[in-house]
Amino acid sequence: MTSISYVQQQHITRLCVRCGLLLMQYGAESAVVVDLSKRLGLALGMNSVECSLNFNAITLTTICDERCITTTRDTINQNINVNLLVQIQQIINKTEAAIDNNALVDRTTLAFDELDNKSVYPTWLVGIFVGASCAAFAYLNGGSWSITAVTFIAGMVAMFTRIYLAKHHFNPFITVIVTAFIASLIGSSTYYFDIGNNADIAVASSVLLLVPSFPLINSFSDILKGYVNIGVGRAVFTYMLTLSACVGIVMALVLLQIQHWGF
């Protein structure tokens, strides 16, 4: 194997930490982040790759010919994007399967530069389907057609609001509070205007989109696989999102002076 220079090792180290950073930011569990980052480094010629994760940072070390380079990067919370995670895994699979090692680092870097981190589906389609899922939940819980219709509107508008705030980089907790407030405000109109057979169903179903299921599953998975620190951090973040949703719901109910909500 051709000897790797210090500059080349620096480039590979930055590429590995970039891979881990993207995986963390877009919702991958810790075991996947560590595994793929190590596989990428080994495929590019490193003797060893060590990776340490915190809730808001990643530290990565590459070792080649008894030479060690360590780098640390801060992470920024992004929306979950499974499509991007699949693209990264495909890049690493192609790098591992490459026969011609000439300019392999440059080809891999170019592949990361060309990653499509945009949403797979347009915003209007996501909003409609989220509204439909909330409406279906309301209907399955015994809501009338009028309750179902109000829930559909509440869920759809709330999702549009959430996407808009996320694109403009609002604090995630503020985003959830505002989204829950708008969803509950529209859902609570069933109380205010006496719509349907059970207004409680509309209020409960309209905030269904705010259930942080994916982050919660990741936090449990991290803890069970030994990444306790980041697992606990993700769990606390999830609970704070839930608390923020409760704050938004209560604000809407207080504004409309509804005191008897609940099943």
XYZ file of N, CA and C in Angstrom:
789
model
N 0.843 -1.200 0.000
C 0.000 0.000 0.000
C 0.876 1.247 0.000
N 0.503 2.243 -0.772
C 1.258 3.489 -0.853
C 1.227 4.207 0.490
N 2.399 4.748 0.873
C 2.488 5.471 2.138
C 1.610 6.717 2.092
N 0.946 6.983 3.204
C 0.030 8.128 3.293
C 0.745 9.257 4.017
N 0.772 10.419 3.404
C 1.445 11.574 3.995
C 0.595 12.185 5.102
N 1.231 13.094 5.846
C 0.526 13.777 6.930
C -0.647 14.593 6.392
N -0.438 15.275 5.285
C -1.500 16.090 4.679
C -2.658 15.207 4.226
N -2.355 14.063 3.641
C -3.409 13.140 3.215
C -4.185 12.606 4.417
N -3.464 12.322 5.496
C -4.143 11.840 6.700
C -5.048 12.914 7.284
N -4.606 14.156 7.228
C -5.464 15.259 7.678
C -6.758 15.300 6.862
N -6.619 15.154 5.546
C -7.787 15.176 4.664
C -8.733 14.038 5.009
N -8.195 12.839 5.228
C -9.018 11.672 5.567
C -9.692 11.871 6.924
N -8.955 12.449 7.875
C -9.525 12.698 9.207
C -10.713 13.654 9.121
N -10.550 14.725 8.357
C -11.644 15.684 8.187
C -12.834 15.024 7.492
N -12.565 14.132 6.558
C -13.646 13.454 5.851
C -14.400 12.510 6.780
N -13.678 11.802 7.643
C -14.312 10.884 8.584
C -15.171 11.636 9.603
N -14.635 12.744 10.131
C -15.406 13.493 11.117
C -16.596 14.183 10.457
N -16.454 14.529 9.193
C -17.593 15.097 8.449
C -18.700 14.054 8.306
N -18.294 12.831 8.025
C -19.268 11.739 7.907
C -20.018 11.537 9.222
N -19.266 11.449 10.331
C -19.906 11.262 11.634
C -20.792 12.422 12.025
N -20.351 13.639 11.680
C -21.122 14.835 12.014
C -22.470 14.837 11.299
N -22.470 14.517 10.016
C -23.711 14.468 9.247
C -24.651 13.398 9.796
N -24.090 12.250 10.139
C -24.915 11.171 10.679
C -25.575 11.581 11.990
N -24.816 12.243 12.871
C -25.370 12.690 14.149
C -26.443 13.748 13.955
N -26.177 14.687 13.043
C -27.098 15.805 12.867
C -28.429 15.378 12.283
N -28.437 14.322 11.481
C -29.668 13.935 10.798
C -30.304 12.668 11.350
N -29.974 12.312 12.616
C -30.797 11.337 13.315
C -30.284 9.920 13.423
N -29.029 9.642 13.064
C -28.521 8.276 13.186
C -28.225 7.955 14.652
N -28.390 6.701 15.036
C -28.046 6.309 16.393
C -26.529 6.242 16.536
N -26.052 6.291 17.768
C -24.622 6.424 18.030
C -23.810 5.261 17.477
N -24.315 4.047 17.595
C -23.577 2.880 17.100
C -23.338 2.982 15.595
N -24.320 3.496 14.869
C -24.185 3.659 13.416
C -23.166 4.745 13.102
N -23.185 5.844 13.861
C -22.228 6.937 13.644
C -20.797 6.434 13.809
N -20.535 5.728 14.897
C -19.191 5.229 15.172
C -18.772 4.191 14.129
N -19.669 3.272 13.809
C -19.338 2.193 12.869
C -19.011 2.735 11.477
N -19.857 3.612 10.950
C -19.630 4.124 9.594
C -18.401 5.025 9.520
N -18.162 5.820 10.557
C -16.975 6.679 10.567
C -15.693 5.838 10.563
N -15.687 4.766 11.347
C -14.522 3.875 11.377
C -14.345 3.157 10.045
N -15.433 2.668 9.487
C -15.348 1.957 8.212
C -14.809 2.852 7.101
N -15.226 4.111 7.107
C -14.747 5.040 6.088
C -13.242 5.253 6.214
N -12.770 5.481 7.446
C -11.344 5.693 7.655
C -10.509 4.484 7.261
N -10.960 3.301 7.632
C -10.227 2.082 7.290
C -10.212 1.862 5.778
N -11.333 2.163 5.115
C -11.414 1.992 3.662
C -10.473 2.954 2.935
N -10.171 4.094 3.564
C -9.290 5.092 2.935
C -7.823 4.907 3.326
N -7.527 3.833 4.062
C -6.131 3.506 4.320
C -5.625 3.727 5.719
N -6.469 4.106 6.663
C -6.018 4.290 8.034
C -5.813 2.934 8.718
N -4.873 2.881 9.656
C -4.657 1.659 10.428
C -5.730 1.490 11.497
N -6.185 2.609 12.031
C -7.198 2.563 13.086
C -7.929 3.895 13.138
N -9.186 3.838 13.531
C -10.000 5.053 13.695
C -10.761 4.923 15.017
N -10.625 5.911 15.879
C -11.328 5.936 17.157
C -12.288 7.115 17.169
N -13.479 6.887 17.694
C -14.520 7.920 17.657
C -15.207 8.003 19.011
N -15.339 9.213 19.533
C -16.022 9.456 20.804
C -17.141 10.469 20.579
N -18.323 10.184 21.147
C -19.489 11.034 20.916
C -19.986 11.667 22.202
N -20.395 12.918 22.104
C -21.175 13.594 23.134
C -22.468 14.054 22.491
N -23.372 14.600 23.307
C -24.669 15.012 22.762
C -24.514 16.087 21.706
N -23.562 17.003 21.887
C -23.402 18.124 20.953
C -22.005 18.213 20.356
N -21.250 17.098 20.352
C -19.898 17.128 19.782
C -19.448 15.723 19.413
N -18.500 15.669 18.488
C -17.891 14.412 18.080
C -16.383 14.603 18.041
N -15.667 13.655 18.620
C -14.207 13.666 18.610
C -13.724 12.421 17.883
N -12.845 12.607 16.899
C -12.389 11.486 16.080
C -10.872 11.509 15.941
N -10.270 10.325 16.036
C -8.831 10.175 15.926
C -8.504 9.134 14.860
N -7.591 9.469 13.958
C -7.093 8.514 12.971
C -5.640 8.187 13.280
N -5.263 6.918 13.102
C -3.903 6.458 13.345
C -3.389 5.799 12.072
N -2.231 6.266 11.612
C -1.638 5.725 10.391
C -0.118 5.772 10.524
N 0.534 4.620 10.411
C 1.997 4.538 10.517
C 2.492 5.182 11.809
N 1.810 4.851 12.913
C 2.165 5.362 14.245
C 2.035 6.881 14.352
N 1.296 7.466 13.433
C 1.032 8.906 13.464
C -0.437 9.108 13.801
N -0.705 10.008 14.738
C -2.058 10.188 15.281
C -2.534 11.620 15.035
N -3.762 11.738 14.513
C -4.385 13.053 14.303
C -5.778 13.019 14.935
N -6.071 14.004 15.766
C -7.359 14.078 16.462
C -8.044 15.396 16.128
N -9.353 15.338 15.927
C -10.123 16.550 15.654
C -11.480 16.454 16.341
N -12.043 17.604 16.659
C -13.342 17.686 17.335
C -14.244 18.652 16.586
N -15.510 18.305 16.488
C -16.482 19.166 15.822
C -17.747 19.272 16.682
N -18.349 20.459 16.678
C -19.655 20.655 17.325
C -20.760 20.225 16.375
N -21.843 19.722 16.936
C -22.980 19.306 16.119
C -24.112 20.313 16.253
N -24.930 20.352 15.229
C -26.118 21.207 15.217
C -27.322 20.318 14.943
N -28.340 20.442 15.766
C -29.539 19.618 15.572
C -30.231 19.983 14.265
N -30.518 18.962 13.447
C -31.215 19.148 12.184
C -32.450 18.248 12.174
N -33.299 18.451 11.180
C -34.440 17.569 11.028
C -33.962 16.172 10.654
N -34.692 15.167 11.089
C -34.358 13.783 10.754
C -34.502 13.588 9.249
N -33.483 13.006 8.633
C -33.474 12.796 7.186
C -32.872 11.419 6.909
N -33.717 10.411 6.873
C -33.260 9.040 6.659
C -32.676 8.878 5.262
N -33.192 9.635 4.295
C -32.673 9.568 2.934
C -31.188 9.938 2.901
N -30.802 10.963 3.655
C -29.408 11.367 3.708
C -28.549 10.290 4.366
N -29.074 9.661 5.406
C -28.331 8.599 6.089
C -28.073 7.425 5.148
N -29.060 7.106 4.326
C -28.890 6.019 3.358
C -27.840 6.393 2.312
N -27.857 7.656 1.864
C -26.867 8.115 0.883
C -25.442 7.983 1.431
N -25.249 8.339 2.699
C -23.921 8.232 3.310
C -23.474 6.782 3.388
N -24.386 5.900 3.769
C -24.033 4.485 3.848
C -23.664 3.931 2.474
N -24.353 4.382 1.436
C -24.032 3.936 0.082
C -22.648 4.418 -0.344
N -22.296 5.649 0.035
C -20.964 6.175 -0.285
C -19.882 5.313 0.364
N -20.099 4.959 1.629
C -19.099 4.160 2.342
C -19.002 2.756 1.746
N -20.132 2.191 1.361
C -20.109 0.873 0.717
C -19.314 0.908 -0.585
N -19.502 1.970 -1.374
C -18.763 2.101 -2.634
C -17.268 2.309 -2.380
N -16.947 3.066 -1.331
C -15.534 3.291 -1.000
C -14.864 1.990 -0.593
N -15.558 1.188 0.203
C -15.000 -0.093 0.634
C -14.836 -1.063 -0.534
N -15.741 -0.970 -1.507
C -15.704 -1.896 -2.637
C -14.788 -1.439 -3.765
N -14.221 -0.232 -3.651
C -13.394 0.311 -4.725
C -12.130 -0.525 -4.916
N -11.823 -0.827 -6.166
C -10.613 -1.589 -6.505
C -9.458 -0.641 -6.806
N -9.764 0.418 -7.523
C -8.756 1.414 -7.880
C -8.662 2.452 -6.758
N -7.534 2.453 -6.046
C -7.356 3.368 -4.920
C -6.815 4.734 -5.328
N -6.527 4.915 -6.606
C -6.035 6.206 -7.074
C -7.135 7.271 -6.955
N -6.819 8.349 -6.279
C -7.766 9.462 -6.089
C -9.045 9.021 -5.385
N -8.964 7.957 -4.571
C -10.149 7.463 -3.865
C -10.654 8.496 -2.862
N -9.719 9.163 -2.186
C -10.115 10.187 -1.204
C -10.842 11.337 -1.899
N -10.329 11.750 -3.052
C -10.963 12.851 -3.794
C -12.347 12.448 -4.290
N -12.479 11.209 -4.758
C -13.797 10.749 -5.238
C -14.794 10.673 -4.089
N -14.335 10.227 -2.937
C -15.221 10.144 -1.770
C -15.620 11.539 -1.288
N -14.660 12.452 -1.296
C -14.963 13.831 -0.901
C -15.990 14.447 -1.835
N -15.826 14.204 -3.122
C -16.775 14.728 -4.104
C -18.166 14.137 -3.871
N -18.224 12.857 -3.515
C -19.518 12.222 -3.242
C -20.208 12.873 -2.044
N -19.437 13.237 -1.012
C -20.018 13.932 0.142
C -20.465 15.346 -0.232
N -19.705 16.000 -1.102
C -20.088 17.345 -1.544
C -21.399 17.331 -2.318
N -21.691 16.222 -2.969
C -22.890 16.122 -3.811
C -24.086 15.532 -3.079
N -23.965 15.339 -1.776
C -25.087 14.799 -1.009
C -26.296 15.710 -1.128
N -27.464 15.090 -1.285
C -28.716 15.840 -1.369
C -29.368 15.806 0.002
N -29.248 16.909 0.755
C -29.818 16.953 2.102
C -31.183 17.623 2.143
N -31.780 17.749 0.980
C -33.120 18.324 0.938
C -34.162 17.252 1.242
N -35.335 17.696 1.601
C -36.416 16.761 1.884
C -36.804 16.005 0.616
N -37.141 14.733 0.785
C -37.530 13.910 -0.356
C -38.870 14.366 -0.912
N -39.748 14.825 -0.053
C -41.100 15.199 -0.457
C -41.305 16.701 -0.299
N -42.116 17.308 -1.159
C -42.388 18.745 -1.039
C -43.175 19.062 0.235
N -43.034 20.301 0.670
C -43.651 20.716 1.938
C -45.159 20.529 1.925
N -45.815 20.901 0.831
C -47.282 20.813 0.786
C -47.749 19.359 0.914
N -46.989 18.425 0.348
C -47.375 17.020 0.428
C -47.197 16.480 1.846
N -46.100 16.886 2.490
C -45.869 16.471 3.879
C -46.979 16.989 4.778
N -47.347 18.274 4.598
C -48.408 18.851 5.416
C -49.734 18.137 5.246
N -50.075 17.793 4.011
C -51.346 17.100 3.756
C -51.371 15.731 4.407
N -50.283 14.985 4.276
C -50.264 13.634 4.828
C -50.195 13.632 6.350
N -49.504 14.601 6.933
C -49.494 14.703 8.393
C -50.890 15.052 8.897
N -51.548 15.992 8.209
C -52.933 16.313 8.576
C -53.846 15.110 8.440
N -53.646 14.326 7.381
C -54.462 13.125 7.172
C -54.219 12.089 8.265
N -52.972 11.943 8.710
C -52.677 10.977 9.772
C -53.326 11.389 11.093
N -53.282 12.691 11.399
C -53.949 13.185 12.610
C -55.458 12.984 12.514
N -56.016 13.253 11.332
C -57.454 13.076 11.130
C -57.842 11.606 11.249
N -57.016 10.713 10.717
C -57.304 9.280 10.815
C -57.296 8.823 12.274
N -56.344 9.359 13.047
C -56.285 9.023 14.472
C -57.552 9.483 15.184
N -58.011 10.695 14.843
C -59.241 11.204 15.453
C -60.441 10.340 15.076
N -60.528 9.949 13.813
C -61.663 9.135 13.353
C -61.655 7.760 14.015
N -60.471 7.148 14.134
C -60.374 5.824 14.754
C -60.693 5.856 16.246
N -60.572 7.044 16.852
C -60.913 7.176 18.270
C -62.352 7.617 18.484
N -63.162 7.537 17.438
C -64.582 7.800 17.584
C -65.039 9.192 17.246
N -64.175 9.982 16.654
C -64.564 11.336 16.282
C -65.511 11.349 15.093
N -66.413 12.307 15.085
C -67.336 12.459 13.960
C -66.596 13.036 12.766
N -67.310 13.138 11.629
C -66.667 13.669 10.425
C -66.262 15.127 10.602
N -67.047 15.882 11.351
C -66.683 17.284 11.583
C -65.439 17.383 12.463
N -65.332 16.515 13.468
C -64.130 16.471 14.303
C -62.923 16.075 13.459
N -63.117 15.100 12.593
C -62.038 14.637 11.714
C -61.556 15.751 10.793
N -62.494 16.523 10.265
C -62.138 17.614 9.359
C -61.348 18.700 10.084
N -61.799 19.068 11.276
C -61.077 20.090 12.050
C -59.675 19.600 12.406
N -59.563 18.321 12.770
C -58.257 17.748 13.108
C -57.338 17.757 11.905
N -57.872 17.470 10.729
C -57.062 17.498 9.504
C -56.481 18.896 9.264
N -57.319 19.907 9.402
C -56.864 21.290 9.194
C -55.823 21.670 10.241
N -56.097 21.298 11.512
C -55.171 21.640 12.594
C -53.809 20.985 12.386
N -53.803 19.697 12.045
C -52.545 18.989 11.829
C -51.767 19.523 10.638
N -52.480 19.837 9.560
C -51.829 20.328 8.353
C -51.208 21.711 8.594
N -51.961 22.621 9.179
C -51.455 23.963 9.447
C -50.283 23.911 10.430
N -50.406 23.047 11.441
C -49.331 22.919 12.421
C -48.047 22.411 11.769
N -48.168 21.468 10.844
C -46.978 20.938 10.173
C -46.338 21.992 9.281
N -47.155 22.754 8.578
C -46.612 23.844 7.768
C -45.849 24.836 8.657
N -46.412 25.127 9.825
C -45.764 26.048 10.762
C -44.439 25.493 11.247
N -44.438 24.219 11.581
C -43.210 23.586 12.084
C -42.101 23.605 11.028
N -42.450 23.278 9.800
C -41.460 23.274 8.716
C -40.916 24.676 8.475
N -41.815 25.662 8.501
C -41.400 27.059 8.276
C -40.420 27.518 9.356
N -40.752 27.247 10.612
C -39.886 27.669 11.711
C -38.548 26.927 11.683
N -38.581 25.641 11.327
C -37.347 24.859 11.261
C -36.425 25.390 10.154
N -37.007 25.769 9.016
C -36.197 26.300 7.912
C -35.535 27.618 8.277
N -36.159 28.359 9.174
C -35.598 29.649 9.588
C -34.783 29.522 10.879
N -34.462 28.269 11.257
C -33.522 27.975 12.346
C -33.969 28.528 13.701
N -35.253 28.429 13.983
C -35.731 28.786 15.316
C -35.287 27.720 16.312
N -35.189 28.103 17.564
C -34.894 27.142 18.623
C -35.914 26.004 18.570
N -35.472 24.741 18.651
C -36.413 23.618 18.508
C -37.519 23.623 19.554
N -37.221 24.093 20.760
C -38.250 24.128 21.798
C -39.289 25.213 21.495
N -38.831 26.359 21.019
C -39.763 27.421 20.620
C -40.619 26.946 19.448
N -39.993 26.228 18.519
C -40.730 25.697 17.374
C -41.858 24.773 17.816
N -41.564 23.897 18.767
C -42.579 22.953 19.255
C -43.674 23.687 20.017
N -43.311 24.684 20.820
C -44.318 25.444 21.577
C -45.283 26.137 20.627
N -44.741 26.821 19.623
C -45.594 27.536 18.669
C -46.452 26.569 17.875
N -45.854 25.450 17.439
C -46.616 24.457 16.671
C -47.746 23.870 17.497
N -47.453 23.504 18.749
C -48.487 22.949 19.629
C -49.577 23.974 19.908
N -49.184 25.232 20.068
C -50.164 26.289 20.322
C -51.129 26.431 19.148
N -50.594 26.471 17.934
C -51.449 26.641 16.751
C -52.343 25.424 16.544
N -51.767 24.221 16.688
C -52.567 23.004 16.518
C -53.692 22.932 17.550
N -53.357 23.252 18.805
C -54.373 23.201 19.873
C -55.404 24.309 19.712
N -54.961 25.460 19.217
C -55.897 26.569 19.014
C -56.957 26.197 17.984
N -56.523 25.587 16.886
C -57.481 25.176 15.851
C -58.325 24.007 16.345
N -57.688 23.044 17.011
C -58.447 21.910 17.534
C -59.442 22.315 18.598
N -59.067 23.290 19.423
C -59.959 23.748 20.499
C -61.157 24.530 19.980
N -61.139 24.892 18.711
C -62.304 25.586 18.150
C -63.544 24.696 18.192
N -63.328 23.385 18.289
C -64.471 22.470 18.413
C -65.192 22.682 19.737
N -64.451 23.094 20.790
C -65.083 23.483 22.052
C -65.809 24.811 21.882
N -65.090 25.754 21.307
C -65.558 27.130 21.266
C -66.832 27.273 20.440
N -66.908 26.528 19.326
C -68.057 26.612 18.437
C -68.966 25.384 18.533
N -68.691 24.520 19.527
C -69.520 23.336 19.766
C -69.639 22.486 18.491
N -68.508 22.077 17.958
C -68.466 21.285 16.728
C -68.266 19.816 17.080
N -69.026 18.943 16.446
C -68.794 17.508 16.571
C -69.290 16.911 17.861
N -68.955 15.621 18.003
C -69.490 14.866 19.133
C -68.551 14.830 20.333
N -67.244 15.045 20.134
C -66.297 14.982 21.244
C -65.091 15.866 20.922
N -65.091 17.057 21.476
C -64.025 18.012 21.165
C -62.682 17.580 21.721
N -62.683 16.749 22.779
C -61.424 16.275 23.343
C -60.585 15.531 22.308
N -61.251 14.793 21.436
C -60.548 14.014 20.423
C -59.792 14.930 19.467
N -60.396 16.033 19.088
C -59.754 16.964 18.151
C -58.499 17.570 18.753
N -58.566 17.965 20.013
C -57.412 18.581 20.666
C -56.267 17.579 20.796
N -56.597 16.362 21.227
C -55.564 15.344 21.426
C -54.937 14.910 20.106
N -55.751 14.784 19.073
C -55.257 14.267 17.792
C -54.489 15.311 16.995
N -54.795 16.580 17.186
C -54.154 17.632 16.379
C -52.680 17.818 16.702
N -52.235 17.363 17.879
C -50.820 17.496 18.260
C -50.069 16.183 18.112
N -50.660 15.239 17.418
C -50.029 13.930 17.245
C -48.674 14.048 16.546
N -48.518 15.011 15.656
C -47.264 15.179 14.910
C -46.098 15.569 15.788
N -46.348 15.996 17.026
C -45.281 16.450 17.913
C -44.742 15.345 18.807
N -45.256 14.143 18.680
C -44.738 13.021 19.475
C -43.319 12.697 19.006
N -42.305 12.848 19.855
C -40.907 12.661 19.424
C -40.486 11.190 19.448
N -41.113 10.389 18.631
C -40.890 8.944 18.676
C -39.484 8.559 18.218
N -39.019 9.128 17.102
C -37.709 8.758 16.553
C -36.574 9.095 17.523
N -36.497 10.317 18.060
C -35.435 10.617 19.032
C -35.520 9.770 20.291
N -36.743 9.448 20.715
C -36.903 8.637 21.924
C -36.380 7.224 21.701
N -36.679 6.652 20.540
C -36.175 5.314 20.213
C -34.653 5.327 20.135
N -34.089 6.378 19.525
C -32.631 6.497 19.439
C -31.991 6.576 20.819
N -32.621 7.318 21.725
C -32.048 7.463 23.070
C -32.028 6.125 23.795
N -33.109 5.354 23.709
C -33.142 4.032 24.336
C -32.119 3.100 23.698
N -32.010 3.167 22.373
C -31.056 2.325 21.659
C -29.622 2.651 22.075
N -29.311 3.942 22.203
C -27.960 4.340 22.610
C -27.628 3.825 24.011
N -28.571 3.956 24.936
C -28.341 3.510 26.309
C -28.129 1.998 26.357
N -28.956 1.252 25.632
C -28.854 -0.211 25.639
C -27.563 -0.696 24.982
N -27.006 0.095 24.044
C -25.782 -0.310 23.349
C -24.521 0.271 23.975
N -24.669 0.877 25.154
C -23.503 1.329 25.900
C -23.135 2.782 25.745
N -23.857 3.529 24.914
C -23.572 4.964 24.752
C -24.476 5.740 25.715
N -24.171 5.588 27.000
C -25.071 6.092 28.039
C -25.136 7.617 28.025
N -23.985 8.275 27.904
C -23.958 9.740 27.984
C -24.830 10.383 26.912
N -24.602 9.997 25.665
C -25.378 10.600 24.587
C -26.821 10.110 24.626
N -27.045 8.880 25.103
C -28.413 8.377 25.226
C -29.222 9.173 26.233
N -28.605 9.480 27.371
C -29.281 10.288 28.394
C -29.518 11.700 27.873
N -28.533 12.252 27.156
C -28.691 13.590 26.584
C -29.854 13.641 25.605
N -29.937 12.629 24.740
C -31.041 12.586 23.784
C -32.380 12.383 24.488
N -32.382 11.606 25.567
C -33.629 11.392 26.311
C -34.103 12.697 26.948
N -33.169 13.452 27.532
C -33.532 14.740 28.139
C -34.050 15.695 27.071
N -33.397 15.700 25.920
C -33.849 16.555 24.815
C -35.276 16.167 24.396
N -35.550 14.869 24.349
C -36.884 14.391 23.985
C -37.921 14.817 25.010
N -37.579 14.692 26.286
C -38.524 15.084 27.334
C -38.781 16.598 27.311
N -37.763 17.367 26.969
C -37.942 18.815 26.856
C -38.853 19.166 25.683
N -38.745 18.415 24.588
C -39.664 18.617 23.471
C -41.102 18.325 23.894
N -41.275 17.241 24.664
C -42.609 16.891 25.150
C -43.155 17.974 26.073
N -42.296 18.479 26.961
C -42.710 19.556 27.862
C -43.082 20.805 27.069
N -42.324 21.101 26.020
C -42.622 22.266 25.190
C -43.985 22.122 24.517
N -44.299 20.910 24.062
C -45.603 20.666 23.451
C -46.721 20.890 24.470
N -46.491 20.450 25.702
C -47.501 20.653 26.760
C -47.712 22.139 27.037
N -46.627 22.903 27.017
C -46.729 24.350 27.243
C -47.574 24.997 26.153
N -47.337 24.612 24.900
C -48.117 25.174 23.797
C -49.592 24.824 23.898
N -49.889 23.584 24.293
C -51.293 23.158 24.438
C -51.976 23.960 25.535
N -51.312 24.085 26.679
C -51.899 24.814 27.814
C -52.127 26.282 27.457
N -51.193 26.885 26.734
C -51.356 28.282 26.323
C -52.616 28.467 25.484
N -52.865 27.533 24.566
C -54.060 27.634 23.724
C -55.329 27.465 24.539
N -55.324 26.508 25.469
C -56.523 26.264 26.282
C -56.802 27.429 27.220
N -55.735 28.028 27.766
C -55.911 29.182 28.648
C -56.429 30.377 27.859
N -55.908 30.570 26.646
C -56.349 31.693 25.822
C -57.838 31.594 25.496
N -58.307 30.389 25.225
C -59.726 30.190 24.911
C -60.575 29.947 26.157
N -59.932 29.986 27.337
C -60.618 29.809 28.625
C -61.373 28.488 28.678
N -60.703 27.448 28.244
C -61.262 26.076 28.289
C -60.651 25.387 29.492
N -61.473 25.032 30.464
C -60.968 24.485 31.735
C -61.353 23.025 31.954
N -62.131 22.453 31.043
C -62.630 21.098 31.282
C -62.081 20.103 30.273
N -60.877 20.407 29.700
C -60.362 19.492 28.687
C -59.884 18.208 29.317
N -60.092 17.121 28.618
C -59.610 15.819 29.091
C -60.646 14.756 28.888
N -60.180 13.514 28.786
C -61.099 12.391 28.588
C -61.668 11.939 29.917
